[in-house]
GROMACS .gro file of C-alpha atoms in nm:
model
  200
    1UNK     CA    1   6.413   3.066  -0.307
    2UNK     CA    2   6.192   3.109   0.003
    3UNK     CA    3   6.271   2.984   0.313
    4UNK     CA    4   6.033   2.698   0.500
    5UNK     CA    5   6.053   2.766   0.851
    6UNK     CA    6   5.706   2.649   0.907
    7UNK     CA    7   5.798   2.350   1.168
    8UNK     CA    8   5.585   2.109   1.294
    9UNK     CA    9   5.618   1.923   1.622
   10UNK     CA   10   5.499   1.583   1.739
   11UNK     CA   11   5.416   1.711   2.082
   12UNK     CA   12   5.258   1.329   2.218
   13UNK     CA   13   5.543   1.231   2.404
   14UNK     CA   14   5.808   1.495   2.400
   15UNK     CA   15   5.659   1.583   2.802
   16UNK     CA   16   5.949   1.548   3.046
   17UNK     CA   17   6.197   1.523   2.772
   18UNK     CA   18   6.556   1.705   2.902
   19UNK     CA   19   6.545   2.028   2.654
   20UNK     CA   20   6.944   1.981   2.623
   21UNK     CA   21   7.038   1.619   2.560
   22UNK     CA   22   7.001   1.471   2.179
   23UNK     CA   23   7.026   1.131   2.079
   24UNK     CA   24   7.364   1.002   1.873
   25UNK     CA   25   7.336   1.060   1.480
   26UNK     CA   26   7.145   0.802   1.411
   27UNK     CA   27   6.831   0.641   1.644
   28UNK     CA   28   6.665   0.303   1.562
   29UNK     CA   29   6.421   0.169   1.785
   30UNK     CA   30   6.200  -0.120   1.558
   31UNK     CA   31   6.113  -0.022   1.184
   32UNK     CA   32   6.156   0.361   1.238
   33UNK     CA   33   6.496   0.523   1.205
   34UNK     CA   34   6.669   0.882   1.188
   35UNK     CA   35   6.939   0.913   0.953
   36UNK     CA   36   7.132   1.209   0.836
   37UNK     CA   37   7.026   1.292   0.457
   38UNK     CA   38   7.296   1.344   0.210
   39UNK     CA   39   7.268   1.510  -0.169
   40UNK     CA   40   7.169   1.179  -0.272
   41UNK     CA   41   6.844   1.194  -0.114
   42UNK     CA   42   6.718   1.546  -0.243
   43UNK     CA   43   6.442   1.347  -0.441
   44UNK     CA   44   6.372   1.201  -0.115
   45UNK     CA   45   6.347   1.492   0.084
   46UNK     CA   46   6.168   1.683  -0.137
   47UNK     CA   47   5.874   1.451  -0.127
   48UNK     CA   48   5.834   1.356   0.236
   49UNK     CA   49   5.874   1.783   0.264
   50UNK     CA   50   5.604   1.831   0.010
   51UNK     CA   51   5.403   1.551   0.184
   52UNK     CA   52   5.402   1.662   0.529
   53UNK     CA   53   5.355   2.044   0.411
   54UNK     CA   54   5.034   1.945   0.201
   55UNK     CA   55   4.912   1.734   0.538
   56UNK     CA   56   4.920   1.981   0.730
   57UNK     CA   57   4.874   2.340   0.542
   58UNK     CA   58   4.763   2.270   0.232
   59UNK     CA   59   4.413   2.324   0.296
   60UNK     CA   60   4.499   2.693   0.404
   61UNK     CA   61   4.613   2.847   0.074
   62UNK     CA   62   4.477   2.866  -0.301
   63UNK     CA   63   4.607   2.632  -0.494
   64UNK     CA   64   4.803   2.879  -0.690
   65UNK     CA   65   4.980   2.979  -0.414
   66UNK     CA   66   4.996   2.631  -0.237
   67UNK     CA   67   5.202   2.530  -0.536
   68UNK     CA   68   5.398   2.804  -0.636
   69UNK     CA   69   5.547   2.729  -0.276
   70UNK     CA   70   5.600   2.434  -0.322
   71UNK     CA   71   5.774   2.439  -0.664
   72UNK     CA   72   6.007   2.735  -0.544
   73UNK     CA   73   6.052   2.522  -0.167
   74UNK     CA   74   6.062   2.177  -0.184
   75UNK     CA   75   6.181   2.091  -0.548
   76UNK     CA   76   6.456   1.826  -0.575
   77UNK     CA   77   6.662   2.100  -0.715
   78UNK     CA   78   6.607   2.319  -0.394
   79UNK     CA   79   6.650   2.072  -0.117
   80UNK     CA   80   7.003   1.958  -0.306
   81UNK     CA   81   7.138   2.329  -0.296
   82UNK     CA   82   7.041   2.293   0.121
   83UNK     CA   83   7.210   1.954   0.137
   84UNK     CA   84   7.546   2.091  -0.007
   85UNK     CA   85   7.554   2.333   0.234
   86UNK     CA   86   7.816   2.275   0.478
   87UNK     CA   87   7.636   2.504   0.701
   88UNK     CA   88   7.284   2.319   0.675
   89UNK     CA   89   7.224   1.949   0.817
   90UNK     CA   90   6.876   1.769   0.755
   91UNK     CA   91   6.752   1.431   0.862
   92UNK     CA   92   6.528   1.202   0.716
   93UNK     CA   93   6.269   0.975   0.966
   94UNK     CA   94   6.194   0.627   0.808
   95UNK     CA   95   5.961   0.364   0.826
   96UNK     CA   96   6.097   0.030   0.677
   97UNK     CA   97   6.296   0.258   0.462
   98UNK     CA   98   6.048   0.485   0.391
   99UNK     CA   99   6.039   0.863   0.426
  100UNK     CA  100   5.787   0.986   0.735
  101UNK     CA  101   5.926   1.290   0.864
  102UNK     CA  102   6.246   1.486   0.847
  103UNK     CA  103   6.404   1.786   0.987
  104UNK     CA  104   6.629   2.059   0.886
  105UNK     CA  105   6.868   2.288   1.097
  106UNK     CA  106   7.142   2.561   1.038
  107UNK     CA  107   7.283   2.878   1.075
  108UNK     CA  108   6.990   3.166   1.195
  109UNK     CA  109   6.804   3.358   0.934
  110UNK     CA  110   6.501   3.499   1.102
  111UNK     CA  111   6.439   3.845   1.070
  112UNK     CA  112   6.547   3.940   1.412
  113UNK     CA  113   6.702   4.249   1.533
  114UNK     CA  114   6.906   4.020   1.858
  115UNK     CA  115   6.987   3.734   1.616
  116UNK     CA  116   7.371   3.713   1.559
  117UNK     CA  117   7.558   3.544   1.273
  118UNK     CA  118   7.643   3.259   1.503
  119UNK     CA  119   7.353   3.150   1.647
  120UNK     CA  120   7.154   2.822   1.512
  121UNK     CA  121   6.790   2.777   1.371
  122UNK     CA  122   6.593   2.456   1.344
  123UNK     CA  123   6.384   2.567   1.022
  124UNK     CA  124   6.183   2.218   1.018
  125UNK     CA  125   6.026   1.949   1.183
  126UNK     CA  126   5.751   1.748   1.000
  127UNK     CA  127   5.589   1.407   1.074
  128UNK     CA  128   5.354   1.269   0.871
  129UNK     CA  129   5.016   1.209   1.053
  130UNK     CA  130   5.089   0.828   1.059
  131UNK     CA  131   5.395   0.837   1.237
  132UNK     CA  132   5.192   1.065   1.515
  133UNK     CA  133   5.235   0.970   1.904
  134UNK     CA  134   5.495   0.761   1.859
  135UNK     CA  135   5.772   1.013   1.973
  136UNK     CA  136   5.943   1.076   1.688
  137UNK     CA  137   5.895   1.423   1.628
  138UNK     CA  138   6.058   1.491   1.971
  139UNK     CA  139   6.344   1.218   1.855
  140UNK     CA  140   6.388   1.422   1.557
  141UNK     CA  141   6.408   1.752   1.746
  142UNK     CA  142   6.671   1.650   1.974
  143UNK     CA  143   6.841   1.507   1.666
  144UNK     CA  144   6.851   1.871   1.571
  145UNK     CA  145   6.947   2.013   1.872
  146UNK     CA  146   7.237   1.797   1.945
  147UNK     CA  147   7.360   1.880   1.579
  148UNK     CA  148   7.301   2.286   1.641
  149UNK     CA  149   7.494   2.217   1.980
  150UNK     CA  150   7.768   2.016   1.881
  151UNK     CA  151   8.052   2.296   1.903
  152UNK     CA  152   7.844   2.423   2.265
  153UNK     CA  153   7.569   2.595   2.363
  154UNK     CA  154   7.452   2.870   2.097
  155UNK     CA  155   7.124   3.076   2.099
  156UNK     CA  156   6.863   2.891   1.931
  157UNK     CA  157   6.582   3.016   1.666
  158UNK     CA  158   6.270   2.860   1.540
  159UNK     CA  159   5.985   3.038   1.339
  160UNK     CA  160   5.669   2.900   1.415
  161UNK     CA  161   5.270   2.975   1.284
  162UNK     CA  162   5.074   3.179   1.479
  163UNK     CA  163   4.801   2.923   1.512
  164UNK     CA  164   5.035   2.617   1.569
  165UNK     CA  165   4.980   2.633   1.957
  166UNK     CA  166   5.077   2.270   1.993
  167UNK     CA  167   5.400   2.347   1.837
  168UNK     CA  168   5.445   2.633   2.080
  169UNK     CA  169   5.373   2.443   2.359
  170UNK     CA  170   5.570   2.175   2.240
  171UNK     CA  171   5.901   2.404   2.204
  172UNK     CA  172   5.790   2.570   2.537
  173UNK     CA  173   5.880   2.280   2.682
  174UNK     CA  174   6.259   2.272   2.579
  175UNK     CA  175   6.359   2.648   2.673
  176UNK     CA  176   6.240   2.885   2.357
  177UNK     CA  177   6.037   3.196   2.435
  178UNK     CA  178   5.857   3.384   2.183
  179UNK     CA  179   6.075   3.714   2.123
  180UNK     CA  180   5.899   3.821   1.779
  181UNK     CA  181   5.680   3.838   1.481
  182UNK     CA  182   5.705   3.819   1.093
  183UNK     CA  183   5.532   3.776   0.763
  184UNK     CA  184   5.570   3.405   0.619
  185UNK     CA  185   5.516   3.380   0.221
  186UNK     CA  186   5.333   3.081   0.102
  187UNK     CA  187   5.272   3.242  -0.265
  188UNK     CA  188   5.034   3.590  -0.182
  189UNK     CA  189   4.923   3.477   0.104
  190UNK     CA  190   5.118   3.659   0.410
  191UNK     CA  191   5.096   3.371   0.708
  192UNK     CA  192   5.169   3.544   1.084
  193UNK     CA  193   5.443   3.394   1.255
  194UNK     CA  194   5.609   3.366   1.589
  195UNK     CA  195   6.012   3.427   1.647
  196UNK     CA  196   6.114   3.193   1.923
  197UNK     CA  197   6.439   3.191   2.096
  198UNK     CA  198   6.654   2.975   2.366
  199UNK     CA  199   6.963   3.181   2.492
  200UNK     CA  200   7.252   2.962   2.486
   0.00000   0.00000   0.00000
């Protein structure tokens, strides 16, 4: 099953934001909220992923390979194997109870010579266009962080598109340092990305 570590940030108000303090498990601040997913919401997850991966890539790839990925990805059956994962966490971001966003984080897997079985990788972080410039993606990363952090510091991952300056920028901004490259399958198509990293 391949691997999404194509994140996403909503950079519109994550300037200023302290790179090492997360919010408590769950934030509520009107109709949006962050809640930790469980197995129960694999159908849930796997639509808001395929949602906010369509958004924002879709137009890149033939549709073969667009949805061979997302079959193989973001099936029910595929985000329930990550939620029963003691090593995995993943958060949902809702609207009046509706799915907007979400988030993923766990143990590293980038292909990186430096990367140790210990450290921690945020392998998501989509927002749906609508939920833009409200602050959520950042609310969502520090979500993550705090999670990845919750034993102490660790060295931090995050794989990132080659083109997805905002998103670099955006992680710039909390610590993480591009360290390295690799090939990201979406079907055929071979997608350049960046390694980033945050020493613990």
């Amino acid at each position: 099953m391949p691997d999404d570590r194509r994140t996403v940030a909503d950079p519109g108000r994550a300037a200023g934001r302290s790179a090492r303090v997360g919010p408590p498990e769950a934030a509520v601040n009107d109709e949006f909220s962050i809640r930790r997913a469980t197995v129960e919401d694999a159908g849930s997850m796997s639509r808001i992923a395929t949602d906010t991966f369509v958004e924002t890539f879709g137009h890149l790839y033939p549709p073969e390979d667009l949805a061979y990925f997302l079959l193989n990805t973001y099936s029910p059956a595929a985000q329930r194997e990550l939620l029963e994962k003691d090593s995995v966490a993943m958060w949902l971001l809702e609207r009046n109870g509706v799915a907007v966003g979400h988030a993923c984080a766990g143990n590293c897997g980038l292909p990186h010579a430096e990367a140790r079985p210990g450290d921690g990788e945020l392998k998501r972080l989509y927002v749906l266009r609508e939920a833009h410039n409200g602050g959520w993606g950042s609310k969502l990363f520090d979500t993550a962080l705090a999670w990845l952090q919750k034993d102490g510091p660790r060295t931090l991952w995050i794989g990132v598109w080659s083109q997805n300056l905002g998103a670099q920028r955006f992680y710039a901004r909390y610590g993480f340092e591009r360290v390295g490259e690799y090939k990201f399958p979406v079907g055929n198509t071979l997608d350049d990305e960046f390694i980033l990293r945050r020493r613990a």
